[in-house]
CSV table of C-alpha atoms in Angstrom, one decimal:
chain,number,residue,atom,x,y,z
A,1,MET,CA,0.0,0.1,0.0
A,2,SER,CA,1.2,3.6,-0.7
A,3,THR,CA,1.8,5.9,2.0
A,4,GLU,CA,1.3,9.7,2.0
A,5,ALA,CA,4.1,11.8,1.0
A,6,ILE,CA,1.9,14.9,1.5
A,7,SER,CA,-1.0,15.4,3.6
A,8,VAL,CA,-3.0,18.5,3.8
A,9,ARG,CA,-6.2,19.3,5.7
A,10,GLY,CA,-8.3,22.3,6.2
A,11,LEU,CA,-5.4,24.7,4.8
A,12,ARG,CA,-6.3,28.3,4.7
A,13,LYS,CA,-4.4,31.4,3.5
A,14,SER,CA,-5.5,35.0,3.2
A,15,PHE,CA,-3.6,38.0,2.0
A,16,GLY,CA,-5.5,41.1,3.4
A,17,PRO,CA,-9.3,40.6,2.6
A,18,LYS,CA,-8.7,38.0,-0.2
A,19,ARG,CA,-8.7,34.3,0.8
A,20,VAL,CA,-6.4,32.5,-1.6
A,21,LEU,CA,-6.9,29.0,-0.1
A,22,ASP,CA,-10.2,28.1,1.5
A,23,ASP,CA,-10.0,24.8,3.5
A,24,LEU,CA,-8.0,22.9,1.0
A,25,ASP,CA,-7.6,19.2,1.5
A,26,LEU,CA,-5.0,17.5,-0.5
A,27,THR,CA,-3.3,14.0,-0.3
A,28,VAL,CA,-0.2,13.0,-2.6
A,29,ALA,CA,0.9,9.3,-2.3
A,30,GLU,CA,4.6,8.4,-2.1
A,31,GLY,CA,6.3,7.8,-5.3
A,32,THR,CA,3.7,9.7,-7.5
A,33,VAL,CA,3.2,12.7,-9.7
A,34,PHE,CA,0.3,14.8,-8.6
A,35,ALA,CA,-0.5,17.7,-10.8
A,36,LEU,CA,-2.3,21.0,-9.6
A,37,LEU,CA,-4.1,22.6,-12.2
A,38,GLY,CA,-5.8,26.1,-11.9
A,39,PRO,CA,-6.2,29.6,-13.4
A,40,ASN,CA,-4.0,32.3,-12.3
A,41,GLY,CA,-5.0,33.4,-8.9
A,42,ALA,CA,-6.3,29.9,-7.9
A,43,GLY,CA,-3.8,29.4,-5.1
A,44,LYS,CA,-1.3,27.0,-6.9
A,45,THR,CA,1.9,28.9,-6.1
A,46,THR,CA,0.6,29.8,-2.6
A,47,THR,CA,0.1,26.1,-1.8
A,48,VAL,CA,3.7,25.2,-2.9
A,49,ASP,CA,5.0,28.2,-0.9
A,50,ILE,CA,3.2,26.9,2.3
A,51,LEU,CA,4.1,23.3,1.9
A,52,SER,CA,7.8,24.2,1.3
A,53,THR,CA,7.9,26.4,4.5
A,54,LEU,CA,8.3,29.6,2.6
A,55,THR,CA,4.9,31.0,3.5
A,56,PRO,CA,3.1,30.4,6.8
A,57,PRO,CA,-0.4,29.3,6.7
A,58,ASP,CA,-3.4,30.9,8.5
A,59,ALA,CA,-4.7,27.5,9.6
A,60,GLY,CA,-4.7,23.8,8.7
A,61,GLU,CA,-2.5,20.8,9.4
A,62,VAL,CA,0.3,19.7,6.9
A,63,ARG,CA,2.6,16.9,6.7
A,64,VAL,CA,5.3,16.4,4.2
A,65,ALA,CA,7.6,13.3,4.0
A,66,GLY,CA,6.4,12.3,7.6
A,67,HIS,CA,7.2,15.8,9.1
A,68,ASP,CA,4.8,18.1,10.7
A,69,LEU,CA,5.0,21.6,8.9
A,70,ALA,CA,4.2,23.5,12.0
A,71,GLY,CA,6.1,21.5,14.6
A,72,ASP,CA,9.1,20.4,12.4
A,73,PRO,CA,9.8,22.9,9.5
A,74,ARG,CA,13.5,22.1,9.5
A,75,GLY,CA,12.5,18.4,8.9
A,76,VAL,CA,10.3,19.4,6.0
A,77,ARG,CA,13.0,21.5,4.5
A,78,SER,CA,15.5,18.6,4.7
A,79,ALA,CA,13.3,16.3,2.8
A,80,ILE,CA,12.3,18.5,0.0
A,81,ALA,CA,13.4,20.4,-3.2
A,82,VAL,CA,11.7,23.2,-4.7
A,83,THR,CA,11.8,24.7,-8.4
A,84,GLY,CA,9.9,27.7,-9.0
A,85,GLN,CA,8.7,29.6,-12.3
A,86,PHE,CA,11.9,31.3,-12.5
A,87,SER,CA,15.4,30.1,-12.3
A,88,ALA,CA,17.3,30.7,-9.1
A,89,VAL,CA,20.8,29.9,-10.3
A,90,ASP,CA,23.6,32.3,-9.7
A,91,GLY,CA,24.6,34.1,-12.9
A,92,LEU,CA,28.3,34.7,-11.9
A,93,LEU,CA,29.0,31.0,-11.2
A,94,THR,CA,29.4,28.4,-13.7
A,95,GLY,CA,27.1,25.4,-13.8
A,96,ALA,CA,29.5,23.1,-11.9
A,97,GLU,CA,30.1,25.9,-9.5
A,98,ASN,CA,26.5,26.3,-8.7
A,99,LEU,CA,26.2,22.6,-7.9
A,100,ARG,CA,29.2,22.7,-5.7
A,101,LEU,CA,27.8,25.7,-3.9
A,102,MET,CA,24.7,23.8,-3.2
A,103,ALA,CA,26.8,20.9,-2.0
A,104,ASP,CA,28.5,23.2,0.6
A,105,LEU,CA,25.2,24.5,1.7
A,106,HIS,CA,24.1,20.9,2.3
A,107,HIS,CA,27.5,20.3,4.3
A,108,LEU,CA,28.6,17.7,2.1
A,109,ASP,CA,32.4,17.1,2.2
A,110,ARG,CA,34.4,18.1,-0.9
A,111,ARG,CA,34.8,14.8,-2.4
A,112,GLU,CA,31.2,13.9,-2.1
A,113,GLY,CA,30.1,17.1,-3.2
A,114,ARG,CA,32.1,16.9,-6.4
A,115,ARG,CA,30.9,13.3,-7.0
A,116,ARG,CA,27.4,14.4,-6.6
A,117,ALA,CA,27.7,17.4,-8.9
A,118,ALA,CA,29.3,15.2,-11.6
A,119,GLU,CA,26.5,12.8,-11.3
A,120,LEU,CA,24.0,15.5,-11.5
A,121,LEU,CA,25.6,17.3,-14.6
A,122,GLU,CA,25.6,13.8,-16.4
A,123,ARG,CA,22.0,13.2,-15.5
A,124,PHE,CA,20.6,16.4,-16.7
A,125,ASP,CA,22.9,16.5,-19.8
A,126,LEU,CA,25.0,19.4,-18.8
A,127,VAL,CA,28.5,18.1,-18.8
A,128,ASP,CA,29.5,20.2,-21.9
A,129,ALA,CA,28.1,23.4,-20.3
A,130,ALA,CA,29.4,22.7,-16.8
A,131,GLY,CA,32.3,25.3,-17.2
A,132,GLN,CA,30.0,28.0,-18.6
A,133,VAL,CA,28.0,30.6,-16.7
A,134,PRO,CA,24.2,30.2,-17.0
A,135,ALA,CA,23.8,33.4,-19.2
A,136,THR,CA,25.0,31.3,-22.0
A,137,TYR,CA,22.5,28.5,-21.4
A,138,SER,CA,19.2,28.2,-23.0
A,139,GLY,CA,15.9,28.4,-20.9
A,140,GLY,CA,15.6,24.9,-20.7
A,141,MET,CA,19.3,24.4,-19.7
A,142,ARG,CA,18.8,26.8,-17.0
A,143,ARG,CA,15.7,25.1,-15.6
A,144,ARG,CA,17.6,21.8,-15.6
A,145,LEU,CA,20.4,23.3,-13.6
A,146,ASP,CA,18.0,24.8,-11.2
A,147,LEU,CA,16.4,21.4,-10.7
A,148,ALA,CA,19.8,19.7,-10.4
A,149,MET,CA,20.8,22.2,-7.6
A,150,GLY,CA,17.7,21.3,-5.6
A,151,LEU,CA,18.5,17.6,-6.0
A,152,MET,CA,21.8,17.9,-4.4
A,153,GLY,CA,20.3,17.2,-1.1
A,154,ASP,CA,18.7,13.9,-2.3
A,155,PRO,CA,15.1,15.1,-1.6
A,156,ARG,CA,12.2,12.7,-1.1
A,157,VAL,CA,9.7,15.2,-2.3
A,158,VAL,CA,10.2,17.7,-5.0
A,159,PHE,CA,7.9,20.7,-5.8
A,160,LEU,CA,7.8,21.9,-9.3
A,161,ASP,CA,5.8,25.1,-9.6
A,162,GLU,CA,5.3,25.7,-13.4
A,163,PRO,CA,8.6,24.4,-14.2
A,164,THR,CA,8.1,24.7,-18.0
A,165,THR,CA,6.7,28.0,-18.3
A,166,GLY,CA,8.2,29.9,-21.2
A,167,LEU,CA,10.1,26.8,-22.5
A,168,ASP,CA,10.0,25.7,-26.2
A,169,PRO,CA,8.2,22.4,-26.9
A,170,ARG,CA,11.4,20.5,-27.3
A,171,SER,CA,12.7,21.9,-23.8
A,172,ARG,CA,9.3,21.2,-22.2
A,173,ARG,CA,9.5,17.5,-23.4
A,174,ALA,CA,13.2,17.3,-22.0
A,175,MET,CA,11.8,18.3,-18.6
A,176,TRP,CA,9.1,15.8,-18.9
A,177,ASP,CA,11.9,13.2,-19.2
A,178,VAL,CA,13.6,14.6,-16.1
A,179,VAL,CA,10.5,14.2,-14.3
A,180,ARG,CA,9.8,10.7,-15.3
A,181,GLY,CA,13.2,10.0,-14.2
A,182,LEU,CA,12.8,11.3,-10.8
A,183,LEU,CA,9.7,9.3,-10.6
A,184,ALA,CA,11.5,6.1,-11.5
A,185,ASP,CA,13.8,6.9,-8.7
A,186,GLY,CA,10.9,6.8,-6.2
A,187,VAL,CA,10.7,10.7,-5.8
A,188,THR,CA,7.2,12.1,-5.0
A,189,ILE,CA,6.4,15.2,-7.2
A,190,LEU,CA,4.0,18.0,-6.8
A,191,LEU,CA,3.8,19.7,-9.9
A,192,THR,CA,1.7,23.0,-10.7
A,193,THR,CA,1.2,23.6,-14.4
A,194,GLN,CA,-0.8,25.6,-16.7
A,195,TYR,CA,-0.3,23.2,-19.5
A,196,LEU,CA,-3.1,20.6,-19.6
A,197,GLU,CA,-1.1,18.3,-21.7
A,198,GLU,CA,1.6,18.4,-19.3
A,199,ALA,CA,-0.8,17.1,-16.5
A,200,ASP,CA,-2.1,14.5,-19.0
A,201,GLN,CA,1.4,13.1,-19.7
A,202,LEU,CA,2.9,13.2,-16.3
A,203,ALA,CA,0.4,13.0,-13.5
A,204,ASP,CA,-0.7,9.9,-11.8
A,205,ARG,CA,-3.6,11.9,-10.3
A,206,ILE,CA,-4.8,15.5,-11.1
A,207,GLY,CA,-6.4,18.1,-8.9
A,208,VAL,CA,-8.3,21.1,-10.3
A,209,LEU,CA,-7.9,24.2,-8.0
A,210,ASP,CA,-10.3,27.0,-8.3
A,211,SER,CA,-10.7,29.9,-6.0
A,212,GLY,CA,-8.8,28.2,-3.3
A,213,ARG,CA,-10.6,25.0,-3.3
A,214,LEU,CA,-10.0,21.6,-5.0
A,215,VAL,CA,-13.2,21.2,-7.2
A,216,ALA,CA,-12.2,17.9,-8.5
A,217,GLU,CA,-9.5,15.3,-8.3
A,218,GLY,CA,-8.8,12.0,-10.0
A,219,THR,CA,-6.8,10.3,-12.8
A,220,ALA,CA,-6.8,12.1,-16.1
A,221,ASP,CA,-9.3,9.3,-17.5
A,222,GLU,CA,-11.4,9.8,-14.3
A,223,LEU,CA,-11.7,13.5,-14.8
A,224,LYS,CA,-12.5,13.3,-18.4
A,225,ARG,CA,-15.4,10.9,-17.8
A,226,MET,CA,-16.9,13.5,-15.4
A,227,VAL,CA,-17.7,15.6,-18.5
A,228,PRO,CA,-20.5,14.6,-21.0
A,229,GLY,CA,-19.7,14.3,-24.6
A,230,GLY,CA,-17.8,11.0,-24.6
A,231,HIS,CA,-18.8,8.4,-27.1
A,232,VAL,CA,-17.9,5.0,-28.7
A,233,ARG,CA,-17.8,5.1,-32.5
A,234,LEU,CA,-18.5,1.9,-34.1
A,235,GLN,CA,-17.4,1.1,-37.7
A,236,PHE,CA,-19.3,-1.3,-39.7
A,237,ALA,CA,-18.5,-3.2,-43.1
A,238,ALA,CA,-22.0,-2.7,-44.6
A,239,ALA,CA,-25.4,-1.0,-44.2
A,240,THR,CA,-27.3,-3.8,-42.7
A,241,PRO,CA,-25.3,-4.4,-39.5
A,242,LEU,CA,-25.3,-0.6,-39.0
A,243,ALA,CA,-29.0,-0.5,-39.2
A,244,ASP,CA,-29.2,-3.5,-36.9
A,245,ALA,CA,-26.8,-1.8,-34.4
A,246,ALA,CA,-28.8,1.4,-34.3
A,247,ARG,CA,-32.0,-0.6,-33.6
A,248,VAL,CA,-30.4,-2.6,-30.9
A,249,LEU,CA,-28.9,0.3,-29.1
A,250,ASP,CA,-31.6,2.9,-29.9
A,251,VAL,CA,-29.3,5.3,-31.4
A,252,PRO,CA,-30.0,7.4,-34.5
A,253,VAL,CA,-27.7,7.0,-37.4
A,254,ALA,CA,-26.2,10.5,-38.3
A,255,ASP,CA,-24.3,9.5,-41.5
A,256,ALA,CA,-25.3,6.1,-43.0
A,257,ALA,CA,-22.8,6.7,-45.8
A,258,ALA,CA,-19.9,6.6,-43.5
A,259,LEU,CA,-21.1,3.3,-42.0
A,260,VAL,CA,-20.4,4.6,-38.5
A,261,LEU,CA,-22.6,4.9,-35.4
A,262,ASP,CA,-21.7,7.2,-32.4
A,263,VAL,CA,-23.0,5.7,-29.1
A,264,PRO,CA,-22.9,7.9,-26.0
A,265,SER,CA,-20.5,6.4,-23.4
A,266,ASP,CA,-18.2,7.3,-20.6
A,267,GLY,CA,-15.5,5.1,-22.4
A,268,SER,CA,-15.0,3.0,-19.1
A,269,VAL,CA,-14.2,-0.8,-19.4
A,270,ALA,CA,-17.5,-1.7,-17.9
A,271,ALA,CA,-19.5,0.3,-20.5
A,272,LEU,CA,-17.6,-1.2,-23.3
A,273,ARG,CA,-18.2,-4.6,-22.1
A,274,SER,CA,-21.8,-4.0,-21.8
A,275,LEU,CA,-22.1,-2.4,-25.2
A,276,LEU,CA,-20.3,-5.3,-26.8
A,277,ALA,CA,-22.5,-7.7,-25.1
A,278,ARG,CA,-25.6,-6.3,-26.3
A,279,LEU,CA,-24.5,-6.3,-29.9
A,280,ASP,CA,-23.0,-10.0,-29.6
A,281,ALA,CA,-26.3,-11.0,-28.1
A,282,ALA,CA,-28.1,-9.5,-31.2
A,283,ARG,CA,-25.3,-11.1,-33.6
A,284,VAL,CA,-24.4,-7.7,-34.9
A,285,ASP,CA,-20.9,-7.7,-36.4
A,286,VAL,CA,-18.7,-4.7,-35.7
A,287,ALA,CA,-15.6,-4.0,-38.0
A,288,GLY,CA,-14.0,-1.7,-35.4
A,289,LEU,CA,-14.5,0.9,-32.5
A,290,THR,CA,-12.8,3.8,-31.2
A,291,VAL,CA,-13.4,5.6,-27.8
A,292,HIS,CA,-13.7,9.3,-27.7
A,293,THR,CA,-13.5,11.0,-24.4
A,294,PRO,CA,-13.5,14.7,-23.6
A,295,ASP,CA,-10.0,16.2,-23.1
A,296,LEU,CA,-8.8,18.1,-20.1
A,297,ASP,CA,-9.4,21.3,-21.9
A,298,ASP,CA,-13.3,20.4,-21.6
A,299,VAL,CA,-13.0,19.3,-18.1
A,300,PHE,CA,-11.3,22.6,-17.1
A,301,LEU,CA,-13.9,24.4,-18.8
A,302,ALA,CA,-16.7,22.4,-17.3
A,303,LEU,CA,-15.3,22.6,-13.8
A,304,THR,CA,-14.3,26.1,-13.5
A,305,GLY,CA,-16.6,27.9,-16.1
A,306,ARG,CA,-13.5,29.4,-17.8
A,307,ALA,CA,-10.9,28.9,-20.4
A,308,THR,CA,-8.0,26.5,-19.9
A,309,PRO,CA,-5.3,27.9,-17.7
A,310,GLU,CA,-2.8,29.0,-20.5
A,311,GLU,CA,-5.7,31.0,-22.1
A,312,VAL,CA,-6.5,33.0,-19.0
A,313,PRO,CA,-5.0,36.5,-19.1
A,314,SER,CA,-2.3,37.3,-16.4
């Protein structure tokens, strides 16, 4: 059974009269990626700031990697790494020097610090740029160096606050590979993102945050099934089985010439099994089928009543 790497109960935070987090409950299982989606101002960055001890909460109970946030903030900090929306590397030091600086801050001895720095440079494909200052790096390289610096302390939980904002598609996918590598090592990741595709690609579970509350949570497929519009498209080899299927399933034929029939469905295994059983019982032959479910853009619009996060003006 998985254990909880992050547990949040009744988390509240206000800035002046504006309540940013409103009794937020959140659980992230150990060794998983949890993506937090939400429009600008939903409270994503505030959540990360609180969980990483950067901002005190007004109320609530939080445990990270087994440490109580209020009673043992030093224990929390010893178990985590944080990468924000903007790189925090020192522009006057080379890539290798930035990593060795982090080794010193973690009180690693010189030999271990250099070994760890070399390992991280190799892992993040920064060996050739190790002797250069970050001003010569691409945006994706700086973001990878920033994350490598955070991993110097071998954290159990990593917070990634919109880590691919501003990156080109190739750099974004390179960062996705980095995240998958961390997951393979057993690291727990809380990811905030404005890219729905990113959440779909990386996350074991996704939470939709709106006005400081978690309005939905589940796997990508579970969230998609919450939105109407899903269907199974059945393909037939001739007009007769098409007509028979329409009669058995009580579904109108929208385009007889195309020999296809769209049947409303949530796309679940149980629904597919029931659909095919009805057709088998009626001895209707199906040439092929495809499952069409709403995407995360549809989910976000349905749950929050507004456009996808990346379309919301800053």
